[in-house]
Coordinates of C-alpha atoms in Angstrom, one line a residue:
X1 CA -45.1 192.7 139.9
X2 CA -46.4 190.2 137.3
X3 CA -49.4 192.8 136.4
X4 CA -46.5 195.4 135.4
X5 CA -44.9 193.0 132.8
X6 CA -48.0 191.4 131.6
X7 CA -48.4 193.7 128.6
X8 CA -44.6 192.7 127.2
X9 CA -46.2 189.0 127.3
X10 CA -46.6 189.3 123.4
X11 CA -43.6 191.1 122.7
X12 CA -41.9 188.1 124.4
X13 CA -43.6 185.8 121.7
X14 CA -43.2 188.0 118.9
X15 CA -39.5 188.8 118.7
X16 CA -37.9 185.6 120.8
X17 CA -36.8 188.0 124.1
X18 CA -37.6 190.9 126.4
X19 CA -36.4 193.2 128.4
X20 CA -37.2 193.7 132.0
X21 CA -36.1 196.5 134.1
X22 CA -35.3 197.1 137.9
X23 CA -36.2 193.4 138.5
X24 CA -33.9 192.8 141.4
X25 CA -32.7 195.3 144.2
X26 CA -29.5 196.8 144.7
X27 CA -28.7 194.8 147.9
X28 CA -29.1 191.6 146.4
X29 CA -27.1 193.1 142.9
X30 CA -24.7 193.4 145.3
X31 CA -24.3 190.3 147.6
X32 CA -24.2 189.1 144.2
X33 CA -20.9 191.1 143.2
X34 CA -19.8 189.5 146.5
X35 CA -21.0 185.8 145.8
X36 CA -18.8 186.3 142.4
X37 CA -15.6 187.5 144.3
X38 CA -16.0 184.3 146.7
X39 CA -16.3 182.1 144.2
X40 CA -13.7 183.5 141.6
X41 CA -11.1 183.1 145.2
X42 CA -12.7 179.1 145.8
X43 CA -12.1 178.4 142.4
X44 CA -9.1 180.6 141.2
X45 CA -8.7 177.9 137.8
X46 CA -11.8 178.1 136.5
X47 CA -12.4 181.2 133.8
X48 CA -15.1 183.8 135.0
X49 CA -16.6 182.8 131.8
X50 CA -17.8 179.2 132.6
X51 CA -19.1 179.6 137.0
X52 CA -21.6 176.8 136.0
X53 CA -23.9 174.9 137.4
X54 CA -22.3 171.8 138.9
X55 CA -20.9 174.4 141.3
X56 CA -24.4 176.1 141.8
X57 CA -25.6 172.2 143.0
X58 CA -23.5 173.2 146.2
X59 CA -23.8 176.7 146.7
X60 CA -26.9 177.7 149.3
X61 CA -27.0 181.6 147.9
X62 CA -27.0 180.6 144.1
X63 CA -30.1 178.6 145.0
X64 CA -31.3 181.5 147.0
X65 CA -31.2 184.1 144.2
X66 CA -32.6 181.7 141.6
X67 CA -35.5 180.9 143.7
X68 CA -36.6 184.2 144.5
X69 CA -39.9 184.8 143.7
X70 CA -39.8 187.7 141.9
X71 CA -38.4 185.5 139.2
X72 CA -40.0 182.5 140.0
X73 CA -43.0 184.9 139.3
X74 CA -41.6 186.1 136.0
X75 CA -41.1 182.8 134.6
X76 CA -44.7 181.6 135.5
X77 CA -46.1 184.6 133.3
X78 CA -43.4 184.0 130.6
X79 CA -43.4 180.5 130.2
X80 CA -47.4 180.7 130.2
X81 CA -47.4 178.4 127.1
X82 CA -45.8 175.4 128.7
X83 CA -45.6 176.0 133.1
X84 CA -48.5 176.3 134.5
X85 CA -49.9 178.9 137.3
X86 CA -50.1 176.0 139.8
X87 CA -47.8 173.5 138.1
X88 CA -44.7 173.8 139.5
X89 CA -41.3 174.7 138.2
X90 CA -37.9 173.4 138.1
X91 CA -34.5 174.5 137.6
X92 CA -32.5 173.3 134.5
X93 CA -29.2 174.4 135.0
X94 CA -27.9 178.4 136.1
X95 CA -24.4 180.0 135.0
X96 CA -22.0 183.1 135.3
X97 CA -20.9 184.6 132.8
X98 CA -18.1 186.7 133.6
X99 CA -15.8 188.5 130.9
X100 CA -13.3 189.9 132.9
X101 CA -12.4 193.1 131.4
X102 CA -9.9 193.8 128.0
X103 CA -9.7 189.4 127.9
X104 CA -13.6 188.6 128.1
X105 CA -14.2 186.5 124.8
X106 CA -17.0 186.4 123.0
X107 CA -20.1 183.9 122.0
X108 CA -20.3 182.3 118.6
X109 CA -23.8 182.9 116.8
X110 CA -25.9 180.0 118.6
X111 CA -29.2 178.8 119.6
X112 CA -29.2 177.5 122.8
X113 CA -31.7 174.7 122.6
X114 CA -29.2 173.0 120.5
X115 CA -26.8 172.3 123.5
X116 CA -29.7 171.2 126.0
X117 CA -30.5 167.7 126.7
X118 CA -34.6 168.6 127.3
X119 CA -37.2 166.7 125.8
X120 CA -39.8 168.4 125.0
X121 CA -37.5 171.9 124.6
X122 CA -40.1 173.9 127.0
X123 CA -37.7 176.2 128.8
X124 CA -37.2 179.4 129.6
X125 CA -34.2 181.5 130.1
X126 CA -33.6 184.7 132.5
X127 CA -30.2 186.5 131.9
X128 CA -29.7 188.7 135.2
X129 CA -27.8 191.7 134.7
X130 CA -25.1 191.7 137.7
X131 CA -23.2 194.0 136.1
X132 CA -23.8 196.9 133.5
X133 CA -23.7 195.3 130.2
X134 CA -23.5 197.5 127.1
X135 CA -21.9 197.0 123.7
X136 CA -18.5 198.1 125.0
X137 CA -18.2 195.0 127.6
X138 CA -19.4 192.8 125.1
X139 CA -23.6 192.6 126.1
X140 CA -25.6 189.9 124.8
X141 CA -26.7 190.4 121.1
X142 CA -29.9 189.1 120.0
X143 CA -31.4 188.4 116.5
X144 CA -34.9 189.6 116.4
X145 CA -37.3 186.8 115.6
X146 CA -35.5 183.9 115.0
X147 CA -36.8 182.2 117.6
X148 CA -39.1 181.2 114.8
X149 CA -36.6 178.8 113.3
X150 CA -36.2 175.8 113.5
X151 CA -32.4 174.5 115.8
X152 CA -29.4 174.3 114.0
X153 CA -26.9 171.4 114.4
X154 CA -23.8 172.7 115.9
X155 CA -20.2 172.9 114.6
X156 CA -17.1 173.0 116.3
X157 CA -15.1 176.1 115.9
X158 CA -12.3 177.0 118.2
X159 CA -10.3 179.2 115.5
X160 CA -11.2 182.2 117.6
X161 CA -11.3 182.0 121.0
X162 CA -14.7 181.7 122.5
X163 CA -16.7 181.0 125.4
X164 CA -18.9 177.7 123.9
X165 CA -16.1 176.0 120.9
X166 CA -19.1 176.3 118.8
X167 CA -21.8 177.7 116.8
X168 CA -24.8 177.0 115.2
X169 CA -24.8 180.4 112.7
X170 CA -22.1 182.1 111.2
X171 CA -22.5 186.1 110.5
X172 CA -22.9 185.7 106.9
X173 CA -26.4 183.7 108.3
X174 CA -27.7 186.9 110.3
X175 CA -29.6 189.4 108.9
X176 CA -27.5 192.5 110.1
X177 CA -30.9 194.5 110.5
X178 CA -32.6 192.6 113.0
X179 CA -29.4 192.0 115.6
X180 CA -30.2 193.7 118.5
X181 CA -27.5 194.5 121.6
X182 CA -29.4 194.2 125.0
X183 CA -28.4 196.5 126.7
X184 CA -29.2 196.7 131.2
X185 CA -28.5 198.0 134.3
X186 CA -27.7 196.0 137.3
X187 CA -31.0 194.5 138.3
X188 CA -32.8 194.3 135.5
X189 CA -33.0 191.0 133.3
X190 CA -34.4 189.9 129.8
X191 CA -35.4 187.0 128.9
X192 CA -34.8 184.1 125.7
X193 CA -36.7 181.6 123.9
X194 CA -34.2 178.6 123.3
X195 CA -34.8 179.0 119.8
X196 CA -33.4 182.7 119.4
X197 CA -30.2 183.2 117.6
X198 CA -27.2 184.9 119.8
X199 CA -24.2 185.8 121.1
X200 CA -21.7 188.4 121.9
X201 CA -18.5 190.2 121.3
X202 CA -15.4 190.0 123.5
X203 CA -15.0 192.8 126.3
X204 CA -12.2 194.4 125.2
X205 CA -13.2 197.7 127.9
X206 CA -11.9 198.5 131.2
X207 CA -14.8 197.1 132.8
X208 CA -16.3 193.4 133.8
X209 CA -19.1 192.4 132.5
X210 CA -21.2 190.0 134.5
X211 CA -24.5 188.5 134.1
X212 CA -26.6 185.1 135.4
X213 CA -28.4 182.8 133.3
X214 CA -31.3 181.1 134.7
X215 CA -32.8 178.3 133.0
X216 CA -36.3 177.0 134.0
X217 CA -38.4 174.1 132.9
X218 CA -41.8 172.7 133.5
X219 CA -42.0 169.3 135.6
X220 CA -43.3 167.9 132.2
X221 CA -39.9 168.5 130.9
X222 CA -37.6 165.7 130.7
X223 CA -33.7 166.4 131.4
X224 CA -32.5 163.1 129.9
X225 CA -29.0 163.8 131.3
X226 CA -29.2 162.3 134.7
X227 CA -25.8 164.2 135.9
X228 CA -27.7 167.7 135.7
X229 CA -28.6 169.4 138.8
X230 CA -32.2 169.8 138.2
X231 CA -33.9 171.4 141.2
X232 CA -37.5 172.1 141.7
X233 CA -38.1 175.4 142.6
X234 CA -41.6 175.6 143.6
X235 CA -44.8 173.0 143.5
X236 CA -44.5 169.4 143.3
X237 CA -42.6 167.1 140.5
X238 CA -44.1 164.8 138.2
X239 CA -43.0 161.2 139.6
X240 CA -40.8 159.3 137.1
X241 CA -40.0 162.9 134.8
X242 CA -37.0 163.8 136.2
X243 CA -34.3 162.9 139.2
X244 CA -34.2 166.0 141.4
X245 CA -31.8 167.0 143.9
X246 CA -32.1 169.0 147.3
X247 CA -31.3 172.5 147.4
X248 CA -27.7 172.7 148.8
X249 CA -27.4 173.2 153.0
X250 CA -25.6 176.5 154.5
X251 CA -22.8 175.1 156.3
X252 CA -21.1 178.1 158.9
X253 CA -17.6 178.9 157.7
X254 CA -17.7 176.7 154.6
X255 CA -20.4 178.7 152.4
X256 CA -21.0 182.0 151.5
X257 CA -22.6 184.0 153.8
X258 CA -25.7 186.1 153.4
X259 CA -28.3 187.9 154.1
X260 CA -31.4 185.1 155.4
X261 CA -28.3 182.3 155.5
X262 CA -29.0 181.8 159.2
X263 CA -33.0 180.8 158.2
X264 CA -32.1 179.0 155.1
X265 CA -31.7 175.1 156.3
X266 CA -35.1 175.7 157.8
X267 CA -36.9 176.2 154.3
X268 CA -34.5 174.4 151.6
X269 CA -35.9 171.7 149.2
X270 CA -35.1 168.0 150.5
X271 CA -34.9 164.9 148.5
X272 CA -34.3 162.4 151.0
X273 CA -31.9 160.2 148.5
X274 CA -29.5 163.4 147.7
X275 CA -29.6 163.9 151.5
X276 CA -26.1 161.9 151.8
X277 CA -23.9 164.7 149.7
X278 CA -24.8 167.2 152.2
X279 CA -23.3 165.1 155.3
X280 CA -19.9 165.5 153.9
X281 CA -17.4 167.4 155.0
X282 CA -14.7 167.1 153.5
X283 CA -15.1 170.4 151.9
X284 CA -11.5 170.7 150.2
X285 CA -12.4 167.3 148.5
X286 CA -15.3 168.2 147.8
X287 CA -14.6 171.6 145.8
X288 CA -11.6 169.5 143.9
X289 CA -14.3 167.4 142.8
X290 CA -16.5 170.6 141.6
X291 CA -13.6 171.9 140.1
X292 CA -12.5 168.9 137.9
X293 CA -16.6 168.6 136.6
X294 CA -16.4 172.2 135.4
X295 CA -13.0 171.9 133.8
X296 CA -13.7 168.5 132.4
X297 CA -16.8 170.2 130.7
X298 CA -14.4 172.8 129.2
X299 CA -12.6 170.6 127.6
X300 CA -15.2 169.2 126.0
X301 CA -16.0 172.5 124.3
X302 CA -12.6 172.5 122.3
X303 CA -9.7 173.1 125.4
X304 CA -8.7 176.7 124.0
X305 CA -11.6 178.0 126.2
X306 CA -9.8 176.8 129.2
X307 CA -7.4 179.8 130.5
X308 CA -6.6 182.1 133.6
X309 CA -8.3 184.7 133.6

């Protein structure tokens, strides 16, 4: 698959991003829409806008889909400048984002490396259309290019409701000409430097618009907050780098089920000294705890993000 993408290699470095189509299969599109539903039911208080990852460090399919090589693939030709064939790579962070339809709200101008906590900021970011996403649902909208800048501090800005509280550019920064609206199809993906400059409108349609972001990293990369979930996803890690944790155990009427789940415990990821979360069960406690992370990290981008939706 990686010889049919090879020739957008340059494109990639050229403009900041790149489109890939028919990436993922319609099954797995759609034990996606299915994951979504279940998690939206677990976690009825937390805004489809902000499934993030600290929910994702306990979720056996979300682990599944982002370490399916077909992506893991992907990022390996991508990230060619800083992951290496035979290197390894790890697993930053991963996150829904789902504007539910007519009161999905939109994402300040921003460059995402100015959020992340990586040292050096070798990463790589896949956004997985689960949904279609087109300018009426409020699809991701890229600036051509800027990639090329340097990051922007960030400022605070909750005077419009919005996904992040923040920005790093305002539209009187952009150059209107070079904005472009990616536009896909369930399935396909396309994929960011950290530098680029984007965002996207509010979905003010009749339908949802849902995609994954998928965030991978080098073992050479340092995530210097310790909390993240950073999870190697294939090779070995660099002793001392980074504190990784095991990929979360499928646990019968507790997790989502799907298709491989009865297989999975047999080829997961162990780190012996994470092993102890996954011997609980008290699940109700458990998801409380989840639930308060992801709501306590809303919060901290300016409260007014935090809503039913």
């Amino acid at each position: 698959m990686t010889d049919t993408y090879s020739h957008l290699v340059d494109q990639y470095h050229t403009d900041g991003f790149v489109i890939l189509r028919n990436v993922i299969d319609a099954r797995l599109i759609e034990e996606c829409r299915q994951h979504i539903e279940f998690l939206q039911s677990k976690f009825p208080s937390i805004p489809g806008e902000h499934l993030h990852h600290p929910i994702m460090r306990n979720d056996p399919f979300w682990v599944r889909l982002v370490s399916d090589p077909r992506l893991l693939n992907l990022a390996v030709l991508f990230g060619s400048s800083f992951i290496e064939p035979d290197g390894g790579i790890a697993l930053f962070s991963s996150h829904y984002f789902c504007k539910p339809a007519k009161t999905g709200m939109s994402v300040l101008w921003h460059q995402d490396g100015s959020y992340w906590p990586l040292k050096p900021m070798n990463v790589l970011t896949m956004w997985l259309a689960i949904d279609e996403s087109n300018t009426e649902n409020g699809c991701l909208r890229v600036v051509r290019g800027s990639h090329q800048e340097e990051l922007a501090k960030l400022t605070d800005d909750v005077s419009v409701q919005n996904v992040l509280g923040s920005y790093t550019h305002r539209d009187e920064d952009i150059d209107q000409e070079k904005i472009v609206d990616i536009v896909l199809k369930p399935g396909d993906i396309s994929i960011h430097h950290p530098n680029i400059i984007h965002g996207s409108n509010a979905n003010t349609s009749d339908r949802r618009r849902c995609g994954l972001t998928i965030r991978y990293i080098a073992p050479t990369t340092k995530c210097v907050d310790e909390k993240q979930p950073v999870m190697m996803m294939m090779g070995s890690p660099i002793e001392s780098i980074n504190h990784y944790r095991s990929w979360p155990k499928y646990r019968i009427g507790y997790d989502f089920p799907f298709d491989g789940c009865e297989q999975w415990n047999d080829r997961r990821r162990i780190e012996p000294d994470d092993e102890l979360y996954f011997e609980r069960t008290d699940y109700t406690q458990m998801d409380q705890e989840i639930e308060n992370e992801v709501i306590g990290f809303i919060a901290q981008l300016g409260g007014k993000t935090v809503q039913q939706q």
